[in-house]
Amino acid sequence: MTVRSEDGIHIEAGRTYVADASSAVGDVNLVSHAHSDHTFRRTPETVVCSAPTAALVEARTGATLPEFRDGTDEVTLYPSGHVVGSRAALVEPDGADRPDGAARRYLYTGDFSTRDRLYLEGFDPVDADVLVMETTYGKPGYRFPEEAELQAEIRDWLADNPDRPLFLFGYSLGRAQKLQRLARQATNRPLVVHDAIRGVNDAIETATDLSFPAESLAAGEGDGLAGDEIVVLPTHLARSDWVTTLVERHDGLKAGFSGWAVDESFRYRGGYDVTFPLTDHCDFDELVETVEAVDPEVVYTHHGFKEDFSDHLATHLGYDARPLLGDQTRLDDF
Ligand SMILES: [Zn+2]
């Protein structure tokens, strides 16, 4: 068996299982959630993902997914607690590949969080022999407050600033919907979201029984804001000229939401007045707890602090752990 990283994660175990690649080249192709772009240039034999992920990928990219299935005889999907529709995959290949005659079980987490958050249930780890995990916050400095405490702080801030428009920044799929929920819980102020977020809201509402009522705002618009609104915008627009002008004109406050908020630099990069470490990933301790719960023979780490985290597992906890090299390490927070 081989596990390697090269345009997605490849698990060779009799057949080739490819997860989260931009191009489907495996015998079985997994899409863990709707954050990455999937083109499927070659029509794959099988695409495995959840129904909400298929709907969200289509809504976000305009692409039509080939026929998907939410599991096969060898692949079982489990909610991974990252965003709506996100799934971890347990791969149990048909055939013995262990010295004792059994078949190894491979757990691919995709992006994941073990915390129950608003409308999402956290990932519940399952047993496996080989764990392939994302380690975005795989350094001990990345420890976040308890979820209830963090959400209460955010609601307090939202309620404490009634006289100025509030501009909240988060990714269009994930943080943006949670911010809408928190805003609704904290106040009855009008809620306005960027067009791109409205599009994701619509796709989620079609694919699930969740609902996110909010007016939409296109880039370049906003002169008509009355000043009592809470406006939710995609993170990448935090420093755009349009947003900067809008915030200044209405004397608004800007808030950024990400696990990277534990770094002071996050606040300056986004030009935020305030930041909160609200995330859709595990913090360092939750990553360690996940490894201990899965109790694998081997751990492969990818994304973020993959080297630091595998070193920690090997040095302090005695695991056979190694980073998957060769991919593009991205320190973003999808
Ligand atoms: Zn993601």
Coordinates of C-alpha atoms and ligand atoms in Angstrom, one line a residue:
M1 CA 0.0 0.0 0.0
T2 CA 1.0 3.6 -0.6
V3 CA -0.3 6.9 0.5
R4 CA 0.9 9.9 -1.3
S5 CA 0.1 13.5 -2.0
E6 CA -0.1 14.8 -5.6
D7 CA -3.1 16.8 -6.7
G8 CA -5.1 15.4 -3.9
I9 CA -4.4 12.4 -1.7
H10 CA -3.8 9.0 -3.4
I11 CA -4.3 5.8 -1.5
E12 CA -3.1 2.7 -3.5
A13 CA -4.6 -0.4 -1.9
G14 CA -5.4 -2.8 -4.7
R15 CA -7.4 -0.1 -6.4
T16 CA -6.5 3.6 -6.4
Y17 CA -8.6 5.8 -4.2
V18 CA -8.1 9.5 -4.9
A19 CA -9.5 12.2 -2.6
D20 CA -10.0 15.9 -3.2
A21 CA -8.0 16.1 -6.5
S22 CA -8.8 18.8 -9.1
S23 CA -8.8 16.0 -11.7
A24 CA -10.4 12.6 -11.1
V25 CA -7.8 10.0 -11.9
G26 CA -8.6 7.3 -9.3
D27 CA -10.6 4.1 -9.6
V28 CA -12.7 5.7 -6.9
N29 CA -12.7 9.5 -6.4
L30 CA -13.7 11.1 -3.2
V31 CA -14.9 14.7 -2.7
S32 CA -14.8 15.4 1.0
H33 CA -16.5 18.8 0.9
A34 CA -17.3 21.7 -1.5
H35 CA -14.3 24.0 -0.8
S36 CA -11.9 22.8 -3.5
D37 CA -12.6 23.1 -7.2
H38 CA -13.2 19.8 -8.9
T39 CA -13.1 19.7 -12.7
F40 CA -13.4 16.0 -13.5
R41 CA -11.8 16.4 -16.9
R42 CA -11.8 12.6 -17.2
T43 CA -15.2 11.1 -16.5
P44 CA -14.5 8.9 -13.5
E45 CA -15.8 5.5 -12.8
T46 CA -17.2 6.5 -9.4
V47 CA -17.4 9.8 -7.5
V48 CA -18.1 9.4 -3.8
C49 CA -19.5 12.4 -1.9
S50 CA -22.6 13.5 0.1
A51 CA -25.6 14.9 -1.7
P52 CA -25.2 18.4 -0.1
T53 CA -21.6 18.4 -1.3
A54 CA -22.6 17.5 -4.9
A55 CA -25.3 20.3 -4.8
L56 CA -22.8 22.9 -3.3
V57 CA -20.0 22.0 -5.8
E58 CA -22.4 22.5 -8.7
A59 CA -23.7 25.8 -7.2
R60 CA -20.2 27.2 -6.5
T61 CA -18.5 26.1 -9.7
G62 CA -21.3 25.9 -12.2
A63 CA -19.9 22.4 -13.1
T64 CA -22.1 19.4 -13.3
L65 CA -20.8 16.5 -11.2
P66 CA -20.7 13.1 -12.8
E67 CA -23.0 10.6 -11.1
F68 CA -22.1 10.5 -7.4
R69 CA -22.8 8.0 -4.7
D70 CA -22.7 8.5 -1.0
G71 CA -20.7 5.4 -0.4
T72 CA -19.7 2.0 -1.9
D73 CA -19.0 -1.5 -0.6
E74 CA -15.5 -0.3 0.3
V75 CA -16.1 3.3 1.2
T76 CA -18.2 4.6 4.1
L77 CA -18.7 8.3 4.6
Y78 CA -19.0 9.9 8.1
P79 CA -20.0 13.5 8.8
S80 CA -16.7 15.4 9.4
G81 CA -18.1 18.5 11.1
H82 CA -16.3 21.0 8.8
V83 CA -19.0 22.5 6.7
V84 CA -22.5 21.5 5.5
G85 CA -22.1 18.2 3.6
S86 CA -18.5 17.5 4.6
R87 CA -17.5 13.9 5.0
A88 CA -14.6 11.8 6.2
A89 CA -14.1 8.5 4.4
L90 CA -13.3 5.1 5.8
V91 CA -11.8 2.9 3.0
E92 CA -11.8 -0.8 3.6
P93 CA -10.3 -2.4 0.4
D94 CA -11.4 -5.8 -0.6
G95 CA -8.4 -8.1 0.0
A96 CA -5.7 -8.8 2.6
D97 CA -2.7 -6.5 2.7
R98 CA -1.5 -7.0 6.2
P99 CA 0.9 -9.7 7.4
D100 CA -1.8 -11.2 9.6
G101 CA -4.1 -11.6 6.6
A102 CA -6.5 -8.8 7.4
A103 CA -7.2 -5.8 5.2
R104 CA -6.0 -2.4 6.4
R105 CA -8.7 0.2 7.1
Y106 CA -7.8 3.7 5.9
L107 CA -9.5 6.8 7.4
Y108 CA -9.3 10.0 5.3
T109 CA -10.5 12.9 7.3
G110 CA -10.7 15.7 4.7
D111 CA -11.1 19.0 6.6
F112 CA -12.7 18.3 9.9
S113 CA -13.8 19.6 13.3
T114 CA -14.8 17.6 16.3
R115 CA -16.8 20.5 17.8
D116 CA -20.6 20.6 17.7
R117 CA -21.3 24.1 16.3
L118 CA -24.7 25.7 15.8
Y119 CA -26.3 23.5 13.1
L120 CA -23.3 21.2 12.6
E121 CA -22.4 18.1 14.6
G122 CA -18.7 17.5 15.2
F123 CA -16.7 14.6 13.7
D124 CA -16.9 11.4 15.7
P125 CA -13.6 9.5 15.1
V126 CA -13.8 5.8 13.9
D127 CA -11.2 3.1 14.3
A128 CA -8.7 2.7 11.5
D129 CA -5.2 1.2 10.8
V130 CA -4.0 4.1 8.7
L131 CA -5.1 7.7 9.4
V132 CA -4.7 10.4 6.8
M133 CA -5.5 13.7 8.4
E134 CA -5.5 17.4 7.8
T135 CA -3.4 19.3 10.3
T136 CA -4.1 23.0 9.5
Y137 CA -3.6 24.0 13.2
G138 CA -1.1 21.3 14.1
K139 CA 1.1 23.5 16.4
P140 CA 0.6 23.9 20.2
G141 CA 0.1 27.7 19.9
Y142 CA -3.3 27.0 18.1
R143 CA -5.6 26.3 21.0
F144 CA -9.0 27.9 20.8
P145 CA -11.6 28.7 23.6
E146 CA -14.5 26.4 24.3
E147 CA -17.1 26.8 21.7
A148 CA -19.9 28.0 24.0
E149 CA -17.6 30.6 25.5
L150 CA -16.4 31.8 22.1
Q151 CA -19.9 32.1 20.7
A152 CA -21.1 34.0 23.8
E153 CA -18.2 36.5 23.3
I154 CA -19.2 37.0 19.7
R155 CA -22.9 37.5 20.5
D156 CA -21.9 40.0 23.2
W157 CA -19.8 42.0 20.8
L158 CA -22.6 41.9 18.2
A159 CA -25.1 43.2 20.8
D160 CA -22.8 45.8 22.3
N161 CA -22.4 47.9 19.2
P162 CA -26.0 48.9 18.3
D163 CA -25.2 52.3 16.7
R164 CA -22.8 51.4 14.0
P165 CA -23.1 49.0 11.0
L166 CA -21.0 45.8 11.6
F167 CA -19.1 44.2 8.8
L168 CA -18.3 40.5 9.5
F169 CA -15.8 38.6 7.3
G170 CA -15.7 34.8 6.8
Y171 CA -15.5 32.2 4.0
S172 CA -18.6 32.1 1.8
L173 CA -19.3 28.4 2.7
G174 CA -18.9 27.8 6.4
R175 CA -18.1 30.8 8.6
A176 CA -20.5 33.1 6.7
Q177 CA -23.5 31.0 7.6
K178 CA -22.4 30.6 11.2
L179 CA -22.0 34.4 11.4
Q180 CA -25.6 34.8 10.1
R181 CA -26.8 32.4 12.8
L182 CA -24.9 34.2 15.6
A183 CA -26.1 37.6 14.4
R184 CA -29.7 36.4 14.4
Q185 CA -29.2 35.0 18.0
A186 CA -27.7 38.2 19.3
T187 CA -29.9 40.9 17.7
N188 CA -32.8 41.6 15.4
R189 CA -30.9 44.0 13.2
P190 CA -31.3 43.7 9.4
L191 CA -28.9 41.0 8.0
V192 CA -27.3 41.6 4.6
V193 CA -24.9 39.2 2.8
H194 CA -22.7 39.4 -0.3
D195 CA -24.1 37.9 -3.4
A196 CA -21.7 35.0 -3.3
I197 CA -22.8 34.1 0.2
R198 CA -26.5 34.4 -0.8
G199 CA -25.7 31.9 -3.6
V200 CA -24.2 29.5 -1.0
N201 CA -27.2 30.1 1.3
D202 CA -29.6 29.2 -1.5
A203 CA -27.7 26.0 -2.4
I204 CA -27.7 24.9 1.3
E205 CA -31.4 25.7 1.6
T206 CA -32.1 23.6 -1.4
A207 CA -30.0 20.6 -0.3
T208 CA -30.9 20.6 3.4
D209 CA -33.6 21.8 5.8
L210 CA -31.5 24.7 7.0
S211 CA -32.4 28.2 6.2
F212 CA -30.5 31.5 6.2
P213 CA -32.7 34.4 5.5
A214 CA -30.7 37.5 4.5
E215 CA -30.9 40.3 1.9
S216 CA -28.1 40.3 -0.6
L217 CA -25.6 43.0 -1.7
A218 CA -23.5 43.0 -4.9
A219 CA -19.9 44.2 -5.0
G220 CA -19.9 48.0 -5.6
E221 CA -23.3 48.4 -4.0
G222 CA -24.1 49.5 -0.4
D223 CA -24.6 53.2 -0.7
G224 CA -28.2 52.6 0.4
L225 CA -27.3 51.0 3.7
A226 CA -29.3 52.6 6.5
G227 CA -26.5 52.1 9.1
D228 CA -28.3 49.6 11.4
E229 CA -27.3 46.5 9.3
I230 CA -25.0 43.6 10.0
V231 CA -23.2 42.8 6.8
V232 CA -21.5 39.5 6.2
L233 CA -18.8 39.5 3.4
P234 CA -16.3 37.0 2.1
T235 CA -12.9 37.2 3.8
H236 CA -11.0 37.9 0.5
L237 CA -12.9 41.3 0.2
A238 CA -11.8 42.5 3.7
R239 CA -9.2 44.9 2.1
S240 CA -10.9 45.7 -1.2
D241 CA -11.4 49.3 -2.1
W242 CA -15.1 48.9 -2.3
V243 CA -15.4 47.5 1.2
T244 CA -12.9 50.0 2.7
T245 CA -14.9 52.9 1.2
L246 CA -18.2 51.5 2.4
V247 CA -17.0 50.9 5.9
E248 CA -15.5 54.4 6.2
R249 CA -18.6 56.1 4.7
H250 CA -20.9 54.4 7.3
D251 CA -18.4 54.5 10.2
G252 CA -18.7 50.8 10.4
L253 CA -16.7 48.3 12.5
K254 CA -14.9 45.3 10.9
A255 CA -14.6 41.9 12.5
G256 CA -12.6 38.9 11.3
F257 CA -13.2 35.3 12.2
S258 CA -10.6 32.5 11.8
G259 CA -8.4 30.2 13.8
W260 CA -5.5 32.4 12.6
A261 CA -6.9 35.1 14.8
V262 CA -4.7 33.8 17.6
D263 CA -1.9 35.5 15.6
E264 CA -1.8 39.2 16.0
S265 CA -0.9 39.6 12.3
F266 CA -4.3 38.3 11.3
R267 CA -5.9 41.5 12.6
Y268 CA -3.6 43.8 10.7
R269 CA -3.7 41.8 7.4
G270 CA -7.5 42.2 7.3
G271 CA -7.6 45.7 8.8
Y272 CA -10.1 44.4 11.5
D273 CA -11.2 46.3 14.5
V274 CA -11.7 43.0 16.3
T275 CA -11.1 39.3 15.6
F276 CA -12.4 36.0 17.0
P277 CA -10.8 32.5 16.6
L278 CA -14.0 31.0 15.2
T279 CA -13.0 28.1 13.0
D280 CA -14.3 25.1 11.0
H281 CA -11.1 23.1 11.8
C282 CA -9.7 21.3 14.9
D283 CA -7.4 23.1 17.2
F284 CA -4.1 21.4 18.2
D285 CA -5.5 19.5 21.2
E286 CA -8.5 18.3 19.2
L287 CA -6.1 17.0 16.5
V288 CA -4.2 15.0 19.1
E289 CA -7.5 13.7 20.7
T290 CA -8.6 12.5 17.2
V291 CA -5.4 10.5 16.7
E292 CA -5.8 8.9 20.1
A293 CA -9.4 8.0 19.4
V294 CA -8.7 6.5 16.0
D295 CA -5.6 4.7 17.4
P296 CA -4.0 3.9 14.1
E297 CA -0.7 2.1 13.2
V298 CA 0.4 4.9 10.9
V299 CA -0.6 8.6 10.6
Y300 CA -0.1 10.7 7.5
T301 CA -0.5 14.4 7.9
H302 CA -1.2 17.0 5.3
H303 CA -2.0 20.8 5.1
G304 CA -0.8 23.5 7.5
F305 CA 1.7 22.4 10.2
K306 CA 2.0 18.9 8.9
E307 CA 5.7 18.5 9.8
D308 CA 5.3 19.9 13.3
F309 CA 2.3 17.8 14.0
S310 CA 3.8 14.5 12.8
D311 CA 7.0 15.3 14.8
H312 CA 4.8 15.8 17.9
L313 CA 3.0 12.5 17.4
A314 CA 6.3 10.6 16.8
T315 CA 8.4 12.3 19.5
H316 CA 5.9 12.7 22.4
L317 CA 3.2 10.1 21.7
G318 CA 5.2 7.3 20.0
Y319 CA 3.2 7.1 16.8
D320 CA 4.6 6.1 13.4
A321 CA 3.7 9.5 11.8
R322 CA 4.9 11.2 8.7
P323 CA 4.0 14.3 6.7
L324 CA 2.8 13.9 3.1
L325 CA 5.2 15.9 1.1
G326 CA 5.0 17.1 -2.4
D327 CA 1.7 18.9 -2.2
Q328 CA 1.2 22.7 -2.2
T329 CA 1.1 23.5 1.5
R330 CA -1.6 26.1 1.9
L331 CA -1.8 28.2 5.1
D332 CA -5.2 29.4 4.3
D333 CA -8.3 28.5 6.2
F334 CA -10.7 26.9 3.8
Ligands
ZN1 ZN -12.4 23.1 3.8

